[in-house]
Coordinates of C-alpha atoms in Angstrom, one line a residue:
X20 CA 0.0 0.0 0.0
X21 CA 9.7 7.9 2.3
X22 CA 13.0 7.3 3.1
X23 CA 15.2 8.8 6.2
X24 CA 16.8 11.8 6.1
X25 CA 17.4 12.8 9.0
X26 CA 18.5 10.9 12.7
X27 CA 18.3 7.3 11.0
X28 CA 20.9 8.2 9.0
X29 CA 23.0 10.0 11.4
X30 CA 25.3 11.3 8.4
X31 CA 23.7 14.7 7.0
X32 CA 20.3 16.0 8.4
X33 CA 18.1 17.0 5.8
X34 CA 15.1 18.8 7.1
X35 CA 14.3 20.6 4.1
X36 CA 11.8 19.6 1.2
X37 CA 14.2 17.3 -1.4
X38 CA 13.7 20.3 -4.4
X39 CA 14.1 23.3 -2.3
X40 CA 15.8 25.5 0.3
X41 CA 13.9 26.2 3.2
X42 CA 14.6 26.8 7.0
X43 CA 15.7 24.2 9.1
X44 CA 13.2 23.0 11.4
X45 CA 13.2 24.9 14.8
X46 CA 14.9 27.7 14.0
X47 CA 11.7 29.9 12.3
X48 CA 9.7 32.2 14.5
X49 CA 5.9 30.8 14.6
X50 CA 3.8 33.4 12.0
X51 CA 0.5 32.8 14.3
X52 CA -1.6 30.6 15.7
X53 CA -2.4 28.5 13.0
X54 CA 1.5 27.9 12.1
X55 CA 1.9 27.6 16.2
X56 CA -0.7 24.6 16.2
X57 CA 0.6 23.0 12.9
X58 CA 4.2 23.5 13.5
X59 CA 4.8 24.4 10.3
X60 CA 7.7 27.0 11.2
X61 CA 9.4 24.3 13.6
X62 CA 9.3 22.2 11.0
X63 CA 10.8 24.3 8.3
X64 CA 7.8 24.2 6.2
X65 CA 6.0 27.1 4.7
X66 CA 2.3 27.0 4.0
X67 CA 2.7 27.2 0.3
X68 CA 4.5 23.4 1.0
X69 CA 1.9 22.1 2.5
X70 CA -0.5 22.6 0.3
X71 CA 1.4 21.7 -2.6
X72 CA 2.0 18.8 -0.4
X73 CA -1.6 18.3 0.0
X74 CA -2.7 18.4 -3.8
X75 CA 0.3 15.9 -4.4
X76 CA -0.7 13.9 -1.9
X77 CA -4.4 13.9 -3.1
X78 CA -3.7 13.1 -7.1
X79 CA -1.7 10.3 -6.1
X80 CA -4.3 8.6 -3.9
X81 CA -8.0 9.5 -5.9
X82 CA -7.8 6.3 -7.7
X83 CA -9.1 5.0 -4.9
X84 CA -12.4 6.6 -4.8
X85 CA -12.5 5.0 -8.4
X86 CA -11.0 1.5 -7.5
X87 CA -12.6 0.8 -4.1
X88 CA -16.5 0.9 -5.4
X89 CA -15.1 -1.7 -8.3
X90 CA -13.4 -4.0 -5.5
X91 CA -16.0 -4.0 -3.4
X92 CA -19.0 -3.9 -5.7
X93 CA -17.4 -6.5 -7.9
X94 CA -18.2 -9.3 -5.2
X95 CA -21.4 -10.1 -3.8
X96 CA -22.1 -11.6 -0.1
X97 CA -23.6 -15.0 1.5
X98 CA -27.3 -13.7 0.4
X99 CA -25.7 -12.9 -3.5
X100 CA -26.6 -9.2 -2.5
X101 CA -23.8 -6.5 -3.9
X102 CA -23.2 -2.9 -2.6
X103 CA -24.0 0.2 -5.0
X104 CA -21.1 1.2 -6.9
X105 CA -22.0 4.8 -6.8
X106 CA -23.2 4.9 -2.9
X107 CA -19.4 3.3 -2.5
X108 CA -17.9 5.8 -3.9
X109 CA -19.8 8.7 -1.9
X110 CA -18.7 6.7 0.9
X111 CA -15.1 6.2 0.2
X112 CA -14.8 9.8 -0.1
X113 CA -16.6 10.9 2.4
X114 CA -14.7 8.3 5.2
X115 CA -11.4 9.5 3.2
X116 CA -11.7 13.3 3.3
X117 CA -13.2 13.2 7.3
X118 CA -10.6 11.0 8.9
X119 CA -8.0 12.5 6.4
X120 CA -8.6 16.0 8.3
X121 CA -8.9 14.2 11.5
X122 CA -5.2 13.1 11.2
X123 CA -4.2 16.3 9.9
X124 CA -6.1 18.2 13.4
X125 CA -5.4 15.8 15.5
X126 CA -2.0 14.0 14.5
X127 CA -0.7 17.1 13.0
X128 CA 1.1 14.6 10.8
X129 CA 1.2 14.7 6.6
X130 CA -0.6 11.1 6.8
X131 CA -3.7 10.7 4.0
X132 CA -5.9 7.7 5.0
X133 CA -8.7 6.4 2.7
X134 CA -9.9 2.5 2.2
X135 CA -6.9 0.4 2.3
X136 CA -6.2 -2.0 -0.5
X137 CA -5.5 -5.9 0.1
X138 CA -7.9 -4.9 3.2
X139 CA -11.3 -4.3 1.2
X140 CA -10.4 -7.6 -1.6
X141 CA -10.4 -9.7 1.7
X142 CA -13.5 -8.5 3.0
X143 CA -14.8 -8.6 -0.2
X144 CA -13.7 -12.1 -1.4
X145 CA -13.4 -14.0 1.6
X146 CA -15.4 -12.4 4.7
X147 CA -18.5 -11.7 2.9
X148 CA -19.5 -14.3 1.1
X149 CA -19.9 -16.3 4.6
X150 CA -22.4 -13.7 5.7
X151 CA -23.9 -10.3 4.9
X152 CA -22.3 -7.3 3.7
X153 CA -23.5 -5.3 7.4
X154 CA -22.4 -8.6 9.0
X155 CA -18.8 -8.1 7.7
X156 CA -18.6 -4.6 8.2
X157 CA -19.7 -5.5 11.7
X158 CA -15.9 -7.2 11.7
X159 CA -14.3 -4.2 10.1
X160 CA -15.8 -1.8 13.3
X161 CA -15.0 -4.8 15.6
X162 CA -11.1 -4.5 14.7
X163 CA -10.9 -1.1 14.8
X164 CA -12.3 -0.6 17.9
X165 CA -10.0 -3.5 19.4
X166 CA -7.1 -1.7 17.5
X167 CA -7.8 1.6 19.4
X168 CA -8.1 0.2 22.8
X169 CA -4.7 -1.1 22.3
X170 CA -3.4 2.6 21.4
X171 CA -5.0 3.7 24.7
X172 CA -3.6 1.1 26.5
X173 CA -0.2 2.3 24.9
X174 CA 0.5 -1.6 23.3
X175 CA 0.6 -1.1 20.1
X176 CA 2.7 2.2 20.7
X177 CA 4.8 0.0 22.4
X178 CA 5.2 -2.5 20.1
X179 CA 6.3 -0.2 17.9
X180 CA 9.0 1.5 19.7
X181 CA 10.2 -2.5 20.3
X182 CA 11.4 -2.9 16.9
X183 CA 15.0 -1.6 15.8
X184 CA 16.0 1.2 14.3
X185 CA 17.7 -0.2 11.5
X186 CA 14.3 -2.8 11.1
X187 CA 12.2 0.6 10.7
X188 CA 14.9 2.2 8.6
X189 CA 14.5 -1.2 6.2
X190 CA 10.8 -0.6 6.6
X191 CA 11.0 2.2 4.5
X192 CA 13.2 1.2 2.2
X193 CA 11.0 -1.5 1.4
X194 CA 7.8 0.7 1.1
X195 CA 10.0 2.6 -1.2
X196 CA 10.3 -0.2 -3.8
X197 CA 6.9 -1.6 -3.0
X198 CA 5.7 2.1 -4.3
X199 CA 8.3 1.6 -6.9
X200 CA 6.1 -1.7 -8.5
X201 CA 3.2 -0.6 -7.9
X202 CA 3.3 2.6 -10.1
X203 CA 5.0 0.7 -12.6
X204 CA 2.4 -2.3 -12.6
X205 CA -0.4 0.7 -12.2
X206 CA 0.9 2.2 -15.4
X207 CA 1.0 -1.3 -17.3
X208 CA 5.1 -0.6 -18.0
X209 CA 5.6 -3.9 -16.1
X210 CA 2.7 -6.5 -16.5
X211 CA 2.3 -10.4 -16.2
X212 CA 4.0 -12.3 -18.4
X213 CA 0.6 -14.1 -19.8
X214 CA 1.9 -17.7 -19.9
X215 CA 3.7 -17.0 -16.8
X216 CA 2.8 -20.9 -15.4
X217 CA 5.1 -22.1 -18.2
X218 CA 8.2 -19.8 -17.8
X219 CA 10.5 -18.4 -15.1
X220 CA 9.8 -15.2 -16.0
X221 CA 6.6 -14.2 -14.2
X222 CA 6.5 -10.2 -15.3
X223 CA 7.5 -8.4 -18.3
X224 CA 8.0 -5.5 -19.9
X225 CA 4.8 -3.8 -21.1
X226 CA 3.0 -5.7 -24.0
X227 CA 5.3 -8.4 -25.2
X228 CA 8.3 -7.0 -23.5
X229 CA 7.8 -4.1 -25.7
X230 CA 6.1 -0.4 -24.8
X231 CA 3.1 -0.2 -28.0
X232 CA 1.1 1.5 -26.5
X233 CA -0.1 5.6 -25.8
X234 CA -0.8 5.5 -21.8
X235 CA 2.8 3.9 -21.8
X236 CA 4.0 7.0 -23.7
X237 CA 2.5 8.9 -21.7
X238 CA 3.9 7.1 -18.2
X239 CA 7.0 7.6 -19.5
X240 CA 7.5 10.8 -20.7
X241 CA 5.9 12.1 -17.7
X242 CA 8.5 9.9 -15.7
X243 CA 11.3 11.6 -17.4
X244 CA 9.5 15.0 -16.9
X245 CA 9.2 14.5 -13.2
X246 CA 13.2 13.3 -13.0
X247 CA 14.4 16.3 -14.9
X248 CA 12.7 18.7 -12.5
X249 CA 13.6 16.7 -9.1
X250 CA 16.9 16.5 -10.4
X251 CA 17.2 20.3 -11.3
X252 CA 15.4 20.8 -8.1
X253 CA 12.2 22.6 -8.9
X254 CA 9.5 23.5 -6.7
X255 CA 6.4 20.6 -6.8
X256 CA 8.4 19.2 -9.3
X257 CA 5.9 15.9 -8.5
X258 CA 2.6 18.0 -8.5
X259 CA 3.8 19.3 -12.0
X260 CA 4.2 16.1 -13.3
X261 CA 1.0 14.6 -12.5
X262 CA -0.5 17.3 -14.1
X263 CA 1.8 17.7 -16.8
X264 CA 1.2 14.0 -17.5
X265 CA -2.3 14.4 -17.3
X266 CA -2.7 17.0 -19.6
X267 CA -0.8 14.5 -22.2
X268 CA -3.0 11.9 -21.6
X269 CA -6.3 14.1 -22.3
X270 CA -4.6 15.0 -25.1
X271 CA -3.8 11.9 -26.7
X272 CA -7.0 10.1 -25.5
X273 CA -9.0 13.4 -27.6
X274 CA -6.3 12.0 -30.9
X275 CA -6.1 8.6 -30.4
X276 CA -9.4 7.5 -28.8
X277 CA -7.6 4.9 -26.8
X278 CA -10.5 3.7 -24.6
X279 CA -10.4 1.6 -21.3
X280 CA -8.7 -1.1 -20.3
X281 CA -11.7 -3.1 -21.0
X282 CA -14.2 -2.8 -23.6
X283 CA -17.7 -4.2 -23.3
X284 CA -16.2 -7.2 -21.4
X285 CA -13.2 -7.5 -23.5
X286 CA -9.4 -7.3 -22.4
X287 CA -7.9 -4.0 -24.4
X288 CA -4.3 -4.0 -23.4
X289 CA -3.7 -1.1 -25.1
X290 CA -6.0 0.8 -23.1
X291 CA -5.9 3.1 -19.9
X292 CA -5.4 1.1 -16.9
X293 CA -8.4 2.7 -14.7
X294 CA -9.5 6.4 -15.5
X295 CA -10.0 6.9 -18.9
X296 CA -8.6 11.0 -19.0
X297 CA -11.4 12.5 -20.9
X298 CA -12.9 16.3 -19.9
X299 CA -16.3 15.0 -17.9
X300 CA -19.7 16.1 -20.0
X301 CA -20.8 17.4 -16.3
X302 CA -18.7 18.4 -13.3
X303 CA -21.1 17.9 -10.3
X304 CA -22.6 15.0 -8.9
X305 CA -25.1 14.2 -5.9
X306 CA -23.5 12.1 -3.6
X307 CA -25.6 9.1 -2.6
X308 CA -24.7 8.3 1.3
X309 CA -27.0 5.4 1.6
X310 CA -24.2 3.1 3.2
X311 CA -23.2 5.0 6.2
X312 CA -24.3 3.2 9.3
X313 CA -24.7 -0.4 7.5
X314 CA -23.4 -2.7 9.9
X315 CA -24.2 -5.6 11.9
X316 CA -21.5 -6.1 15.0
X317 CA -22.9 -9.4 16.1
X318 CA -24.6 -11.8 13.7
X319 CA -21.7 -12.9 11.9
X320 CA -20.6 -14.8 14.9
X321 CA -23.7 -17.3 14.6
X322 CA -24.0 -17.0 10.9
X323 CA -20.0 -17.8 10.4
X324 CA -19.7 -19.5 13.5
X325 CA -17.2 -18.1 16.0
X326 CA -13.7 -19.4 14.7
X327 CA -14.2 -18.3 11.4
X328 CA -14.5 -15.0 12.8
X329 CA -11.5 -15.0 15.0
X330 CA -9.9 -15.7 12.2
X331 CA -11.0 -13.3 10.3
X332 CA -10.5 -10.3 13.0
X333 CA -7.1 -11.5 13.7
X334 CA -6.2 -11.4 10.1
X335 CA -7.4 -7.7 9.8
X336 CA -6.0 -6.6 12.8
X337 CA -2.3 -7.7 11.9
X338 CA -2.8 -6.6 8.7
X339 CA -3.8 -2.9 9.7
X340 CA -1.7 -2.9 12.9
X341 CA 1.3 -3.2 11.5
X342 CA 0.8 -1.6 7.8
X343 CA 0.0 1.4 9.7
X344 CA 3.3 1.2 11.7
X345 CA 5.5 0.4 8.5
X346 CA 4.1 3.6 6.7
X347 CA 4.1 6.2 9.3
X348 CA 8.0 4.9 9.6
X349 CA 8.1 5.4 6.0
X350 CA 6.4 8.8 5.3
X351 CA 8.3 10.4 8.6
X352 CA 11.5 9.4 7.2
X353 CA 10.7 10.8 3.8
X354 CA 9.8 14.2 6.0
X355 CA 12.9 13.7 8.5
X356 CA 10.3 13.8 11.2
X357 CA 11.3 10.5 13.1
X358 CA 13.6 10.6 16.8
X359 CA 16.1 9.0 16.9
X360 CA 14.3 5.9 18.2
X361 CA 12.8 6.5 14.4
X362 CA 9.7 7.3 16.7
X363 CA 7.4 10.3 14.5
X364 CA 6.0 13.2 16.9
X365 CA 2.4 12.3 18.6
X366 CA 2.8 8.5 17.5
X367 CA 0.5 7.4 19.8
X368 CA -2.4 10.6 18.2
X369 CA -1.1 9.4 14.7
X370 CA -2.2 6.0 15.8
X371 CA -5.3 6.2 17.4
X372 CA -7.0 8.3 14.5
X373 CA -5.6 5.3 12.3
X374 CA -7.7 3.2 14.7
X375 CA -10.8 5.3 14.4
X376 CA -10.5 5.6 10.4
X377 CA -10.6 1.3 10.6
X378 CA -13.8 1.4 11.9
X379 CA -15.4 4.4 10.3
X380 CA -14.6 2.4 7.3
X381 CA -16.5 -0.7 8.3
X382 CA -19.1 1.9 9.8
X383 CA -20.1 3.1 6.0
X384 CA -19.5 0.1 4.6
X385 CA -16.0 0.8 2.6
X386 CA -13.8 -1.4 4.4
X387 CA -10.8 -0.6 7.2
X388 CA -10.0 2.7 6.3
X389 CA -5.6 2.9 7.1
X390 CA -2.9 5.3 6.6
X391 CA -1.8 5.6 2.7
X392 CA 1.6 5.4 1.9
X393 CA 0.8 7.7 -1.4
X394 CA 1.3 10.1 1.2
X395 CA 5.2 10.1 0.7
X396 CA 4.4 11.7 -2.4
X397 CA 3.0 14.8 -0.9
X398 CA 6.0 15.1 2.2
X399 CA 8.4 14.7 -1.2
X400 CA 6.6 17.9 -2.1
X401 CA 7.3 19.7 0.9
X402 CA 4.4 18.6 3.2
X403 CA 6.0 18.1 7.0
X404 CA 2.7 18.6 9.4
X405 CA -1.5 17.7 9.0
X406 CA -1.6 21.4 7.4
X407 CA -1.0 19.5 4.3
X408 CA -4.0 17.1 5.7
X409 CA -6.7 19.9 5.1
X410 CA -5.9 20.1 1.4
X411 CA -5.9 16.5 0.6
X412 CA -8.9 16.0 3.1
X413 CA -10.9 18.9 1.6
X414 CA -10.4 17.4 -2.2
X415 CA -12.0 14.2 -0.5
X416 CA -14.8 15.6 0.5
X417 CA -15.1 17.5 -2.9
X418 CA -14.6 14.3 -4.7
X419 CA -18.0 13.3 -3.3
X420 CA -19.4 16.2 -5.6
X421 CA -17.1 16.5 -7.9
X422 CA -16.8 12.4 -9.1
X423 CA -16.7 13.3 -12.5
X424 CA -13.1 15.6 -12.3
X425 CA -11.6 13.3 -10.1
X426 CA -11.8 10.3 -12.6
X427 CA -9.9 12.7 -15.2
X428 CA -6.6 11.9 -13.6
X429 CA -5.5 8.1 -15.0
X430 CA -2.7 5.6 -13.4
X431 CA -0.6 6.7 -16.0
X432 CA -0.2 10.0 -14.7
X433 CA -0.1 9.0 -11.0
X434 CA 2.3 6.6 -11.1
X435 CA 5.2 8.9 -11.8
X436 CA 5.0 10.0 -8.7
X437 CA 5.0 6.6 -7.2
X438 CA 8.3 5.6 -8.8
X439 CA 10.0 8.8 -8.1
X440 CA 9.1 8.9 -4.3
X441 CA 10.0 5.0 -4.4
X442 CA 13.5 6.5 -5.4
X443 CA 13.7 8.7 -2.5
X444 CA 12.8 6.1 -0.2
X445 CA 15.4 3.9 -1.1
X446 CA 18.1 6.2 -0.5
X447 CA 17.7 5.5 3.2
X448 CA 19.3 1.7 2.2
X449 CA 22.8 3.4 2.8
X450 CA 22.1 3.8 6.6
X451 CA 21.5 0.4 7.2
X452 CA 24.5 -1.8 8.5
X453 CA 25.0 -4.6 5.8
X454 CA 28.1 -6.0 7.3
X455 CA 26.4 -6.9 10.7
X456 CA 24.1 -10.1 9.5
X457 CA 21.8 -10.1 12.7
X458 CA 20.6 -6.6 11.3
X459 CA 21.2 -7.2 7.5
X460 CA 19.4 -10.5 6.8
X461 CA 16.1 -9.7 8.8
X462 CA 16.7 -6.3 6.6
X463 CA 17.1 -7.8 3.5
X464 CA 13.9 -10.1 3.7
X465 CA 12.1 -6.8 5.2
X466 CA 12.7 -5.2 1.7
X467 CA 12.4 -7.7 -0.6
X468 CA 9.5 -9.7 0.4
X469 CA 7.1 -6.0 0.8
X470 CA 7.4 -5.5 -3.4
X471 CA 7.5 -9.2 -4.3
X472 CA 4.6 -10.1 -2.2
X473 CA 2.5 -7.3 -2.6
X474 CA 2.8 -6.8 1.0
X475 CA 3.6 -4.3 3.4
X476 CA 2.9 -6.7 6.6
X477 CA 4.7 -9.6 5.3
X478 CA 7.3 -8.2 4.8
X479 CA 7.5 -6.6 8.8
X480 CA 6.3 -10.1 9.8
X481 CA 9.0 -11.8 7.5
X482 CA 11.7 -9.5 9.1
X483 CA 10.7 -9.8 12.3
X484 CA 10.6 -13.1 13.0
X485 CA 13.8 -13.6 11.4
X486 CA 15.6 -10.9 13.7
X487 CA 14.0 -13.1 16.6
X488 CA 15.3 -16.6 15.2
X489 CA 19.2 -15.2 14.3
X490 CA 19.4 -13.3 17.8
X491 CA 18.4 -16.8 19.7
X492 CA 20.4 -18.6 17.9
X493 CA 23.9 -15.9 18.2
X494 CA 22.7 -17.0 22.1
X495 CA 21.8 -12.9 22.1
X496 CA 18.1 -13.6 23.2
X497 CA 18.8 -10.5 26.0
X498 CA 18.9 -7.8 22.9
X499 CA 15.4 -8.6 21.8
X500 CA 12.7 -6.7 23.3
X501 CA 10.7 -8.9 25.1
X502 CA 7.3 -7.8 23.1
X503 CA 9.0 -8.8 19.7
X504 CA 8.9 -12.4 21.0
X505 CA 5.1 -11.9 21.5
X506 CA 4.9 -10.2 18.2
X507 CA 7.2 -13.1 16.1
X508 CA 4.9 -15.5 17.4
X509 CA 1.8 -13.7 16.0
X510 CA 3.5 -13.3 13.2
X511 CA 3.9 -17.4 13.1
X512 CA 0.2 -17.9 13.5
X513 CA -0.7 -15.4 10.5
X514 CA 1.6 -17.1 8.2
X515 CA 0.4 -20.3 9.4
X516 CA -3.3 -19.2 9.3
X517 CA -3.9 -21.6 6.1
X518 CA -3.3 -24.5 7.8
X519 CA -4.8 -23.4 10.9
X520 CA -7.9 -22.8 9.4
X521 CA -7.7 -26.1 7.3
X522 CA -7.0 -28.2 10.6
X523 CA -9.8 -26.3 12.9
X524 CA -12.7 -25.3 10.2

């Protein structure tokens, strides 16, 4: 689903935005009240960075007000009822823009939340066809609400602060190249290889290993765009190329008439990925907010029976608990934000909204709302406190009216600025120690397995465990924390959670 520049590394700080000067943090008089609250100053941001944070931040995260309603419409529940793809929409902007300002108010951190992806396919696919859509989202409120009483309780903050520096520092780095792939795959420049059962090559380059098509033009010229003005270090260098992409792709869609990726039920590789970038014939739409409050908190349990939805639960909270901790690592390293514990400012706020957002999800039926780690892309522009939060969160709620512009925006154009923030992010690689091996192997797998398994939390769970297994067995079992053992095991059981459920179901 933001590398560290500043006390992970311990080398150079590098408090400023990556394309501009600015004023080191802390050393800027507050302007007023609203900079006092924000910390803008003491954080060596301006107001004109935070919102072009904001809008960065925003174009690089509306797919999902697009792609959520087609996940979770797509499927139907136990009953065969489905969800209305335009009330999921309303819904997923609405849930996105509220707890996006809440983070922003009360977090004061650049962190976008909306519905998380992986998150709404499972409740889609695999929670809701053993029950009904209000039954499931009964789960979704049930994790959040288990996940904020273990911020109150100051666990999960805990468990964070557990982990190693260096682990959070690979964290990052591994969110970096996740980014890195999924704006590439997004874009269709690297796709399945189509016989991929009978060949060791399982992804290629575009169609055929060759590019032949426009929206891969498009990705890449506004790839190169976007380098040239990072590297000659010009203000929203990001923003300008998503819109400077965008305005290609309108372009060549009004010449070309490429279409969508499918046509009338047909596969058209050649065509946009998502959002076909065509000027809207209207710009205003009435949201339809018939979802909110659709939720059922305990009939699942006699409908699904009550280890079927442990499981379930369980499975959603490691997912979100530690997803959450991996990108709030990631995004305040992009920012230089973290201690040098690589702890953020007001973890503990930043998490509890994140629990809150889970269950407003399930509460208006658009799955566990969590943190986004587009959100790099916006603290890559400059964005350093929630300031940036009212922007992004604002478009959300706009988005609600204003469907028909946000669709205008396609992967093709978005993606650049996934790739080049995964480029920032993996510049933090350098601070890691790679001739200690207790450090660099749990590392290693920490970075890898995130992009190849389209994973944020296997790769944490992954690293973790082996940090636990190499430290026991160098007869160092002091130097773990004592809640990483706890969290390792958990860790054990999700992995194993196939053949749990086959042995106990």
């Amino acid at each position: 689903m933001r590398p560290d520049r500043r006390k992970i590394s311990c080398e150079e700080p590098m408090d400023k935005a990556p394309f501009e000067t600015g004023t080191p943090p802390g050393s800027a008089r507050p302007r007023g009240g609203f900079d006092r609250f924000f910390e803008i100053s003491a954080r060596g941001s301006t107001v004109g960075r935070e919102v072009r944070g904001g809008l960065a931040t925003f174009f690089t995260m509306a797919y999902i007000v697009v792609l959520n309603p087609l996940i979770i419409g797509g499927a139907v529940d136990g009953e065969g009822q489905r969800l209305a793809i335009p009330a999921l929409a309303a819904a997923t902007a609405l849930v996105a823009g509220l707890m996006t300002l809440l983070m922003g108010v009360v977090g004061r951190f650049p962190l976008a939340l909306a519905a998380g992806l992986g998150v709404n396919a499972l409740v889609a696919y695999e929670i809701a066809p053993q029950m009904t859509w209000a039954d499931a989202m009964g789960l979704v409120v049930i994790e959040g609400v288990i996940i904020a009483v273990l911020v109150l309780t100051g666990l999960r903050t805990a468990v964070f602060r557990s982990v190693p520096t260096q682990m959070k520092t690979a964290i990052g780095v591994g969110i970096g190249l996740f980014l890195t792939i999924i704006g590439l795959v997004d874009a269709g420049f690297v796709r399945r290889v189509p016989d991929a059962a009978n060949t060791t090559v399982p992804v290629g380059l575009g169609i055929g290993g060759k590019l032949v098509s426009w929206p891969m033009l498009v990705f890449v010229l506004g790839l190169l765009v976007t380098l040239v003005l990072v590297v000659r270090k010009v203000r929203g260098a990001i923003l300008i190329g998503i819109l400077a992409s965008t305005v290609l792709a309108i372009i060549v869609e009004a010449v070309a008439n490429v279409g969508p990726s499918v046509v009338d039920g047909e596969p058209n590789p050649k065509g946009w990925a998502l959002n076909v970038p065509e000027l809207p014939k209207s710009v205003v739409d009435v949201p339809d907010l018939s979802l909110l409050g659709n939720f059922n908190v305990l009939d699942s349990w006699g409908r699904a029976g009550w280890l079927v939805v442990l499981m379930f639960v369980f499975t959603l909270l490691i997912t979100d608990f530690f997803d959450t901790m991996g990108t709030m690592v990631a995004v305040g390293q992009e920012g230089g934000l973290l201690d040098e514990r690589g702890t953020p400012p007001r973890a503990k706020e930043i998490l509890l909204v994140d629990s809150i957002a889970a269950a407003a999800g399930g509460a208006a039926s658009t799955s566990s709302n969590t943190s986004y780690i587009e959100s790099a892309a916006g603290v890559a522009e400059g964005a350093r406190t929630g300031a940036a939060n009212l922007v992004t969160g604002a478009l959300f709620l706009l988005a609600m009216f204003l469907a028909p512009l946000v669709v205008i925006v396609p992967f093709e154009a978005a993606s650049t600025a996934l790739v080049v923030v995964g480029f920032l992010m993996m510049t933090a690689v350098r601070t890691i120690d790679w001739t200690d091996y207790e450090i660099a192997i749990p590392a290693f797998l920490t970075i890898v397995l995130m992009p190849f398994t389209y994973s944020i939390s296997n790769g944490i769970g992954a690293g973790l465990i082996t940090y636990v297994v190499v430290k026991l067995a160098k007869g160092k079992a002091r130097e773990v924390h004592p809640l990483l053992y706890g969290v390792a095991a958990l860790f054990v059981v999700y992995f194993l959670r196939g053949p749990v459920e086959a042995a106990l179901l």
